[in-house]
Amino acid sequence: KLVAYQREFHALKERLRVAEHRTLQRSSELNNILEQFRRAIAETNGSKDALTNFSDETQKLLKELASRKPL
């Protein structure tokens, strides 16, 4: 019985490790996205046409975000 509990514990520990790794990856991705938005806003510097003045890279990012599955 103890061996079964140990196996289950180790399996759960591994699942937690994987989930933490994925969370860190996702957090990094989201921080990069946030930084890109900050740069885009700084580039437009309050322009009335701010939404149309995004760089091609930012527009591509927005399209990718729109097609991603929610968290």
Tab-separated table of C-alpha atoms in Angstrom:
chain	number	residue	atom	x	y	z
A	1	LYS	CA	0.000	0.000	0.000
A	2	LEU	CA	2.817	2.393	0.857
A	3	VAL	CA	4.458	1.752	-2.522
A	4	ALA	CA	1.219	2.675	-4.293
A	5	TYR	CA	0.996	5.928	-2.335
A	6	GLN	CA	4.616	6.717	-3.143
A	7	ARG	CA	4.003	6.144	-6.850
A	8	GLU	CA	0.928	8.342	-6.789
A	9	PHE	CA	2.827	11.028	-4.869
A	10	HIS	CA	5.670	10.998	-7.390
A	11	ALA	CA	3.220	11.115	-10.302
A	12	LEU	CA	1.458	14.112	-8.760
A	13	LYS	CA	4.794	15.764	-8.043
A	14	GLU	CA	5.777	15.367	-11.713
A	15	ARG	CA	2.437	16.764	-12.893
A	16	LEU	CA	2.974	19.768	-10.627
A	17	ARG	CA	6.479	20.286	-12.011
A	18	VAL	CA	5.161	20.228	-15.586
A	19	ALA	CA	2.303	22.600	-14.714
A	20	GLU	CA	4.709	25.024	-13.033
A	21	HIS	CA	6.973	24.941	-16.091
A	22	ARG	CA	4.044	25.676	-18.410
A	23	THR	CA	2.905	28.494	-16.136
A	24	LEU	CA	6.360	30.071	-16.229
A	25	GLN	CA	6.457	29.785	-20.030
A	26	ARG	CA	3.018	31.340	-20.372
A	27	SER	CA	3.910	34.106	-17.938
A	28	SER	CA	6.991	34.896	-19.981
A	29	GLU	CA	4.927	34.977	-23.192
A	30	LEU	CA	2.380	37.297	-21.610
A	31	ASN	CA	5.100	39.607	-20.287
A	32	ASN	CA	6.586	39.791	-23.794
A	33	ILE	CA	3.170	40.629	-25.224
A	34	LEU	CA	2.646	43.310	-22.590
A	35	GLU	CA	6.029	44.823	-23.401
A	36	GLN	CA	5.157	44.885	-27.116
A	37	PHE	CA	1.914	46.701	-26.334
A	38	ARG	CA	3.813	49.213	-24.212
A	39	ARG	CA	6.241	49.837	-27.068
A	40	ALA	CA	3.386	50.201	-29.551
A	41	ILE	CA	1.661	52.724	-27.315
A	42	ALA	CA	4.910	54.627	-26.841
A	43	GLU	CA	5.417	54.668	-30.636
A	44	THR	CA	1.995	56.184	-31.239
A	45	ASN	CA	2.533	58.639	-28.363
A	46	GLY	CA	-1.132	59.522	-28.017
A	47	SER	CA	-1.858	59.834	-31.732
A	48	LYS	CA	-5.544	59.906	-32.673
A	49	ASP	CA	-4.766	57.204	-35.217
A	50	ALA	CA	-3.100	55.007	-32.603
A	51	LEU	CA	-5.002	51.871	-33.582
A	52	THR	CA	-4.011	52.127	-37.239
A	53	ASN	CA	-0.380	52.993	-36.573
A	54	PHE	CA	0.675	49.657	-35.109
A	55	SER	CA	3.741	48.160	-36.712
A	56	ASP	CA	3.332	45.091	-38.914
A	57	GLU	CA	4.861	43.017	-36.130
A	58	THR	CA	2.287	44.254	-33.611
A	59	GLN	CA	-0.586	43.685	-36.030
A	60	LYS	CA	0.694	40.140	-36.588
A	61	LEU	CA	0.865	39.631	-32.822
A	62	LEU	CA	-2.712	40.855	-32.398
A	63	LYS	CA	-3.904	38.394	-35.049
A	64	GLU	CA	-2.030	35.564	-33.314
A	65	LEU	CA	-3.560	36.516	-29.972
A	66	ALA	CA	-7.033	36.572	-31.464
A	67	SER	CA	-6.587	33.038	-32.787
A	68	ARG	CA	-5.172	31.566	-29.542
A	69	LYS	CA	-7.177	29.473	-27.156
A	70	PRO	CA	-8.059	31.175	-23.879
A	71	LEU	CA	-5.981	30.328	-20.800
